[in-house]
PDB file of C-alpha atoms in Angstrom:
ATOM      1  CA  ALA A   1      92.403  86.077 188.986  1.00 87.00           C
ATOM      2  CA  ALA A   2      88.753  85.792 190.055  1.00 90.00           C
ATOM      3  CA  LEU A   3      89.803  85.624 193.715  1.00 95.00           C
ATOM      4  CA  VAL A   4      92.184  88.599 193.762  1.00 95.00           C
ATOM      5  CA  GLU A   5      89.389  91.102 194.472  1.00 94.00           C
ATOM      6  CA  PRO A   6      87.814  89.269 197.439  1.00 95.00           C
ATOM      7  CA  LEU A   7      91.269  88.443 198.811  1.00 96.00           C
ATOM      8  CA  SER A   8      92.274  92.095 198.526  1.00 97.00           C
ATOM      9  CA  CYS A   9      89.274  92.944 200.728  1.00 96.00           C
ATOM     10  CA  VAL A  10      90.407  90.313 203.232  1.00 97.00           C
ATOM     11  CA  ALA A  11      93.902  91.833 203.083  1.00 97.00           C
ATOM     12  CA  HIS A  12      92.488  95.232 204.030  1.00 97.00           C
ATOM     13  CA  GLY A  13      90.590  93.627 206.920  1.00 97.00           C
ATOM     14  CA  TRP A  14      93.786  91.881 207.987  1.00 97.00           C
ATOM     15  CA  ASP A  15      95.611  95.210 208.105  1.00 96.00           C
ATOM     16  CA  ARG A  16      92.801  96.772 210.147  1.00 96.00           C
ATOM     17  CA  ILE A  17      92.735  94.116 212.891  1.00 97.00           C
ATOM     18  CA  LEU A  18      96.454  93.446 213.320  1.00 96.00           C
ATOM     19  CA  PRO A  19      98.136  92.296 215.452  1.00 95.00           C
ATOM     20  CA  ILE A  20      96.611  88.815 215.790  1.00 97.00           C
ATOM     21  CA  PRO A  21      98.938  86.932 218.143  1.00 96.00           C
ATOM     22  CA  ILE A  22      99.515  83.270 217.346  1.00 96.00           C
ATOM     23  CA  GLY A  23      97.478  81.231 219.808  1.00 96.00           C
ATOM     24  CA  SER A  24      94.523  83.625 219.705  1.00 98.00           C
ATOM     25  CA  ASN A  25      91.086  82.060 219.896  1.00 98.00           C
ATOM     26  CA  ILE A  26      89.251  83.186 216.777  1.00 98.00           C
ATOM     27  CA  LEU A  27      85.638  82.851 215.645  1.00 98.00           C
ATOM     28  CA  ILE A  28      84.557  83.253 212.012  1.00 98.00           C
ATOM     29  CA  LEU A  29      80.832  83.799 211.435  1.00 98.00           C
ATOM     30  CA  GLY A  30      79.784  82.445 208.030  1.00 96.00           C
ATOM     31  CA  ALA A  31      81.320  79.912 205.647  1.00 96.00           C
ATOM     32  CA  GLY A  32      80.558  81.524 202.314  1.00 94.00           C
ATOM     33  CA  ILE A  33      83.500  82.339 200.070  1.00 96.00           C
ATOM     34  CA  ILE A  34      84.663  85.223 202.280  1.00 96.00           C
ATOM     35  CA  GLY A  35      84.571  83.099 205.431  1.00 97.00           C
ATOM     36  CA  ASN A  36      86.458  80.353 203.609  1.00 97.00           C
ATOM     37  CA  LEU A  37      89.111  82.805 202.401  1.00 97.00           C
ATOM     38  CA  TRP A  38      89.508  84.167 205.928  1.00 98.00           C
ATOM     39  CA  ALA A  39      89.903  80.589 207.194  1.00 98.00           C
ATOM     40  CA  SER A  40      92.549  79.948 204.528  1.00 97.00           C
ATOM     41  CA  VAL A  41      94.534  83.085 205.349  1.00 97.00           C
ATOM     42  CA  LEU A  42      94.401  82.453 209.100  1.00 98.00           C
ATOM     43  CA  HIS A  43      95.617  78.882 208.598  1.00 98.00           C
ATOM     44  CA  LEU A  44      98.385  80.061 206.258  1.00 97.00           C
ATOM     45  CA  GLN A  45      99.528  82.509 208.937  1.00 96.00           C
ATOM     46  CA  GLY A  46      99.778  79.773 211.573  1.00 97.00           C
ATOM     47  CA  HIS A  47      96.496  80.150 213.447  1.00 98.00           C
ATOM     48  CA  ARG A  48      95.005  76.892 214.678  1.00 98.00           C
ATOM     49  CA  ARG A  49      92.504  77.854 217.403  1.00 98.00           C
ATOM     50  CA  VAL A  50      89.753  78.832 214.990  1.00 98.00           C
ATOM     51  CA  ILE A  51      86.036  78.074 215.101  1.00 98.00           C
ATOM     52  CA  VAL A  52      83.770  78.626 212.093  1.00 98.00           C
ATOM     53  CA  SER A  53      80.035  79.002 212.736  1.00 98.00           C
ATOM     54  CA  GLU A  54      77.775  78.398 209.747  1.00 97.00           C
ATOM     55  CA  PRO A  55      74.015  77.624 209.761  1.00 95.00           C
ATOM     56  CA  GLN A  56      73.925  75.666 206.470  1.00 94.00           C
ATOM     57  CA  GLU A  57      75.081  72.068 206.763  1.00 94.00           C
ATOM     58  CA  GLY A  58      76.164  71.994 203.104  1.00 93.00           C
ATOM     59  CA  ARG A  59      78.603  74.841 203.625  1.00 94.00           C
ATOM     60  CA  ARG A  60      79.932  73.290 206.822  1.00 96.00           C
ATOM     61  CA  LYS A  61      80.761  70.154 204.833  1.00 94.00           C
ATOM     62  CA  LEU A  62      82.346  72.193 202.039  1.00 93.00           C
ATOM     63  CA  LEU A  63      84.680  73.940 204.472  1.00 95.00           C
ATOM     64  CA  GLN A  64      86.013  70.582 205.660  1.00 95.00           C
ATOM     65  CA  LYS A  65      87.643  70.170 202.230  1.00 95.00           C
ATOM     66  CA  LEU A  66      90.196  72.838 203.179  1.00 95.00           C
ATOM     67  CA  GLU A  67      91.541  70.362 205.779  1.00 96.00           C
ATOM     68  CA  THR A  68      92.412  73.047 208.334  1.00 97.00           C
ATOM     69  CA  ASN A  69      91.147  70.986 211.283  1.00 97.00           C
ATOM     70  CA  PHE A  70      89.285  74.082 212.435  1.00 98.00           C
ATOM     71  CA  GLU A  71      86.159  73.432 214.490  1.00 98.00           C
ATOM     72  CA  ILE A  72      83.163  73.873 212.163  1.00 97.00           C
ATOM     73  CA  ILE A  73      79.859  74.157 213.994  1.00 97.00           C
ATOM     74  CA  SER A  74      76.312  75.471 213.724  1.00 97.00           C
ATOM     75  CA  PRO A  75      75.178  78.679 215.491  1.00 96.00           C
ATOM     76  CA  LYS A  76      73.140  76.465 217.830  1.00 96.00           C
ATOM     77  CA  GLU A  77      76.282  74.561 218.841  1.00 96.00           C
ATOM     78  CA  LEU A  78      78.131  77.861 219.267  1.00 96.00           C
ATOM     79  CA  LYS A  79      75.454  79.132 221.651  1.00 94.00           C
ATOM     80  CA  ALA A  80      75.631  75.854 223.593  1.00 95.00           C
ATOM     81  CA  LYS A  81      79.344  76.426 224.258  1.00 94.00           C
ATOM     82  CA  LYS A  82      78.609  79.647 226.102  1.00 91.00           C
ATOM     83  CA  GLN A  83      75.654  78.122 227.941  1.00 92.00           C
ATOM     84  CA  ALA A  84      77.811  75.222 229.110  1.00 94.00           C
ATOM     85  CA  ASP A  85      80.614  77.498 230.326  1.00 93.00           C
ATOM     86  CA  SER A  86      79.861  81.156 230.982  1.00 90.00           C
ATOM     87  CA  SER A  87      83.592  81.962 231.045  1.00 91.00           C
ATOM     88  CA  TRP A  88      84.105  80.602 227.516  1.00 95.00           C
ATOM     89  CA  GLY A  89      84.989  83.172 224.883  1.00 96.00           C
ATOM     90  CA  VAL A  90      87.222  84.193 222.000  1.00 98.00           C
ATOM     91  CA  ASP A  91      89.775  86.925 221.390  1.00 98.00           C
ATOM     92  CA  LEU A  92      88.638  87.839 217.901  1.00 98.00           C
ATOM     93  CA  VAL A  93      85.367  87.541 215.996  1.00 98.00           C
ATOM     94  CA  ILE A  94      85.380  88.040 212.224  1.00 98.00           C
ATOM     95  CA  ASP A  95      81.828  88.434 210.962  1.00 98.00           C
ATOM     96  CA  CYS A  96      81.447  87.318 207.355  1.00 97.00           C
ATOM     97  CA  SER A  97      77.705  86.740 207.594  1.00 96.00           C
ATOM     98  CA  GLY A  98      76.292  90.254 207.487  1.00 95.00           C
ATOM     99  CA  HIS A  99      73.579  88.956 209.852  1.00 96.00           C
ATOM    100  CA  ALA A 100      72.901  91.594 212.517  1.00 96.00           C
ATOM    101  CA  PRO A 101      71.567  89.217 215.243  1.00 96.00           C
ATOM    102  CA  ALA A 102      74.701  87.056 214.884  1.00 96.00           C
ATOM    103  CA  ILE A 103      76.923  90.138 215.157  1.00 96.00           C
ATOM    104  CA  GLU A 104      75.100  91.269 218.293  1.00 96.00           C
ATOM    105  CA  GLU A 105      75.443  87.849 219.923  1.00 95.00           C
ATOM    106  CA  ALA A 106      79.122  87.650 218.947  1.00 95.00           C
ATOM    107  CA  LEU A 107      79.914  90.743 221.010  1.00 95.00           C
ATOM    108  CA  MET A 108      78.998  88.776 224.119  1.00 95.00           C
ATOM    109  CA  LEU A 109      81.396  85.967 223.145  1.00 97.00           C
ATOM    110  CA  LEU A 110      84.453  88.218 223.266  1.00 97.00           C
ATOM    111  CA  ARG A 111      86.935  87.929 226.087  1.00 97.00           C
ATOM    112  CA  SER A 112      88.297  91.031 227.797  1.00 97.00           C
ATOM    113  CA  GLY A 113      90.313  93.071 225.321  1.00 97.00           C
ATOM    114  CA  GLY A 114      88.717  91.243 222.383  1.00 98.00           C
ATOM    115  CA  THR A 115      87.983  92.564 218.906  1.00 98.00           C
ATOM    116  CA  LEU A 116      84.895  92.307 216.713  1.00 98.00           C
ATOM    117  CA  CYS A 117      85.618  92.759 213.016  1.00 98.00           C
ATOM    118  CA  ILE A 118      82.496  93.612 211.015  1.00 97.00           C
ATOM    119  CA  PHE A 119      83.408  92.366 207.552  1.00 97.00           C
ATOM    120  CA  GLY A 120      80.106  91.042 206.207  1.00 95.00           C
ATOM    121  CA  VAL A 121      77.719  93.512 204.595  1.00 94.00           C
ATOM    122  CA  THR A 122      74.395  93.998 206.372  1.00 94.00           C
ATOM    123  CA  SER A 123      71.370  95.767 204.973  1.00 94.00           C
ATOM    124  CA  SER A 124      71.448  99.527 205.527  1.00 95.00           C
ATOM    125  CA  GLU A 125      68.427  99.183 207.848  1.00 96.00           C
ATOM    126  CA  ALA A 126      70.017  96.554 210.116  1.00 96.00           C
ATOM    127  CA  ARG A 127      70.713  97.556 213.717  1.00 96.00           C
ATOM    128  CA  ILE A 128      72.472  95.978 216.676  1.00 96.00           C
ATOM    129  CA  SER A 129      72.147  96.812 220.357  1.00 96.00           C
ATOM    130  CA  VAL A 130      75.429  97.540 222.132  1.00 95.00           C
ATOM    131  CA  SER A 131      76.018  98.250 225.820  1.00 96.00           C
ATOM    132  CA  PRO A 132      78.615 101.027 226.144  1.00 96.00           C
ATOM    133  CA  PHE A 133      79.207  99.852 229.712  1.00 97.00           C
ATOM    134  CA  HIS A 134      80.018  96.329 228.479  1.00 96.00           C
ATOM    135  CA  LEU A 135      82.449  97.753 225.895  1.00 97.00           C
ATOM    136  CA  TYR A 136      84.066  99.857 228.614  1.00 97.00           C
ATOM    137  CA  LYS A 137      84.162  97.081 231.217  1.00 97.00           C
ATOM    138  CA  GLU A 138      85.708  94.525 228.841  1.00 97.00           C
ATOM    139  CA  GLU A 139      87.774  97.050 226.804  1.00 98.00           C
ATOM    140  CA  LEU A 140      86.351  95.677 223.553  1.00 98.00           C
ATOM    141  CA  LYS A 141      87.093  96.977 220.071  1.00 97.00           C
ATOM    142  CA  ILE A 142      84.732  97.079 217.087  1.00 98.00           C
ATOM    143  CA  ILE A 143      86.454  97.465 213.732  1.00 97.00           C
ATOM    144  CA  ALA A 144      84.554  97.761 210.458  1.00 96.00           C
ATOM    145  CA  VAL A 145      86.051  96.979 207.066  1.00 96.00           C
ATOM    146  CA  LYS A 146      85.053  98.321 203.675  1.00 93.00           C
ATOM    147  CA  LEU A 147      86.508  97.548 200.258  1.00 87.00           C
ATOM    148  CA  ASN A 148      90.177  97.116 199.373  1.00 90.00           C
ATOM    149  CA  PRO A 149      92.244 100.307 199.226  1.00 90.00           C
ATOM    150  CA  PHE A 150      95.632  99.583 197.645  1.00 92.00           C
ATOM    151  CA  THR A 151      95.685  95.918 198.723  1.00 94.00           C
ATOM    152  CA  PHE A 152      95.706  94.119 195.347  1.00 95.00           C
ATOM    153  CA  ASN A 153      99.478  93.640 195.574  1.00 95.00           C
ATOM    154  CA  LYS A 154      99.100  91.981 198.973  1.00 95.00           C
ATOM    155  CA  ALA A 155      96.365  89.729 197.582  1.00 96.00           C
ATOM    156  CA  LEU A 156      98.626  88.686 194.709  1.00 96.00           C
ATOM    157  CA  GLY A 157     101.364  87.906 197.224  1.00 96.00           C
ATOM    158  CA  TRP A 158      98.957  85.810 199.270  1.00 96.00           C
ATOM    159  CA  ILE A 159      97.852  83.868 196.197  1.00 96.00           C
ATOM    160  CA  GLU A 160     101.481  83.074 195.418  1.00 96.00           C
ATOM    161  CA  ALA A 161     102.078  81.959 199.021  1.00 96.00           C
ATOM    162  CA  MET A 162      98.811  80.021 199.289  1.00 96.00           C
ATOM    163  CA  GLY A 163      99.185  78.088 196.052  1.00 96.00           C
ATOM    164  CA  ASP A 164      97.081  75.020 195.313  1.00 95.00           C
ATOM    165  CA  ARG A 165      96.985  74.138 199.008  1.00 96.00           C
ATOM    166  CA  TYR A 166      94.294  76.798 199.500  1.00 97.00           C
ATOM    167  CA  ILE A 167      93.501  78.414 196.142  1.00 96.00           C
ATOM    168  CA  ASP A 168      91.550  75.496 194.769  1.00 95.00           C
ATOM    169  CA  TYR A 169      87.973  75.895 193.540  1.00 95.00           C
ATOM    170  CA  LYS A 170      86.784  72.543 194.913  1.00 94.00           C
ATOM    171  CA  LYS A 171      88.319  73.144 198.360  1.00 94.00           C
ATOM    172  CA  LEU A 172      86.816  76.637 198.539  1.00 96.00           C
ATOM    173  CA  GLY A 173      83.377  75.511 197.360  1.00 95.00           C
ATOM    174  CA  ILE A 174      83.490  77.390 194.049  1.00 97.00           C
ATOM    175  CA  GLU A 175      81.583  76.142 191.005  1.00 97.00           C
ATOM    176  CA  VAL A 176      82.013  77.413 187.437  1.00 97.00           C
ATOM    177  CA  TYR A 177      78.900  77.929 185.290  1.00 97.00           C
ATOM    178  CA  GLN A 178      78.032  79.099 181.836  1.00 96.00           C
ATOM    179  CA  LEU A 179      76.097  82.373 181.909  1.00 94.00           C
ATOM    180  CA  LYS A 180      72.974  80.622 180.592  1.00 95.00           C
ATOM    181  CA  ASP A 181      72.931  78.510 183.766  1.00 96.00           C
ATOM    182  CA  PHE A 182      72.723  81.485 186.137  1.00 95.00           C
ATOM    183  CA  LYS A 183      69.392  80.339 187.638  1.00 97.00           C
ATOM    184  CA  GLU A 184      70.928  77.033 188.670  1.00 97.00           C
ATOM    185  CA  ALA A 185      73.916  78.885 190.141  1.00 97.00           C
ATOM    186  CA  VAL A 186      71.662  81.102 192.258  1.00 97.00           C
ATOM    187  CA  ARG A 187      69.684  78.059 193.424  1.00 96.00           C
ATOM    188  CA  GLU A 188      72.852  76.272 194.531  1.00 96.00           C
ATOM    189  CA  LEU A 189      74.087  79.374 196.364  1.00 94.00           C
ATOM    190  CA  LYS A 190      70.798  79.679 198.252  1.00 93.00           C
ATOM    191  CA  LYS A 191      70.902  75.979 199.152  1.00 92.00           C
ATOM    192  CA  GLY A 192      74.441  76.361 200.474  1.00 91.00           C
ATOM    193  CA  SER A 193      75.790  73.581 198.275  1.00 93.00           C
ATOM    194  CA  ILE A 194      78.394  76.008 196.914  1.00 94.00           C
ATOM    195  CA  ALA A 195      80.156  79.020 198.430  1.00 95.00           C
ATOM    196  CA  LYS A 196      80.621  81.029 195.235  1.00 96.00           C
ATOM    197  CA  ALA A 197      79.530  80.886 191.603  1.00 96.00           C
ATOM    198  CA  ILE A 198      81.903  81.975 188.856  1.00 96.00           C
ATOM    199  CA  PHE A 199      80.668  82.435 185.297  1.00 96.00           C
ATOM    200  CA  GLU A 200      82.751  81.455 182.316  1.00 93.00           C
ATOM    201  CA  ILE A 201      81.941  83.664 179.343  1.00 88.00           C
ATOM    202  CA  ASN A 202      83.084  82.502 175.941  1.00 83.00           C
TER     203      ASN A 202
END
C-alpha cells in the first residue's frame, strides 16, 4: 500500500513517454526509490538495455539486489562512456535525480529522435541550458511529469503483476522505522544506505 502512490506517479510518466520499443537503450538518472521503481517496471515490461547512473555507492549496491542485470554505474563512469566514444548514446533518459546539471548533461547523451523525461523534482530556482538548434537537429523531445492523475488503478495492476519479484522492501532498499527513530532514518537516507524510509505508527 505504501508504494501505490509513487508507482502511480511512475504509471503517469509511463503513459507520457510511450511508446518505448523493446530494445531501446535507456538511461535512468538516480537510484533512490523512484529510480528503483522505474528500473523494476522497465524490467517487468521486457527492457534489458538499461543503465542506471547513481553517485552514491551504497545505493548502487542496493539496486543490485533487484537482480535485473542492468548496468549500474557512477556519473563519472557515465561521462567516460561518451568520452571514449562520441557516437555513444541512448534513446531515452528518465531523470529521477532532480539534479539540474545531470539533466543538462543527459540531453547531450540522447541519440537522434531521443526523449528526455524529467521526472525528478528540482528546486524552483534550478535552470538548465538548452540549445534549440541541437533539439531541432536531433529531433529531441523533452517530456515533464507531475503527479498521478487517475493512475492508481494502473499502479495496483502493476503491483499485482510485479509481485514479490520486485515489490520487496529489501530489494528496493526500503527500511521500516518507528516514528521516534526519524533522525536515524534521515541520516541513512542522506548516506545512501537506504532508498526510502517508511514509518510504522502503532
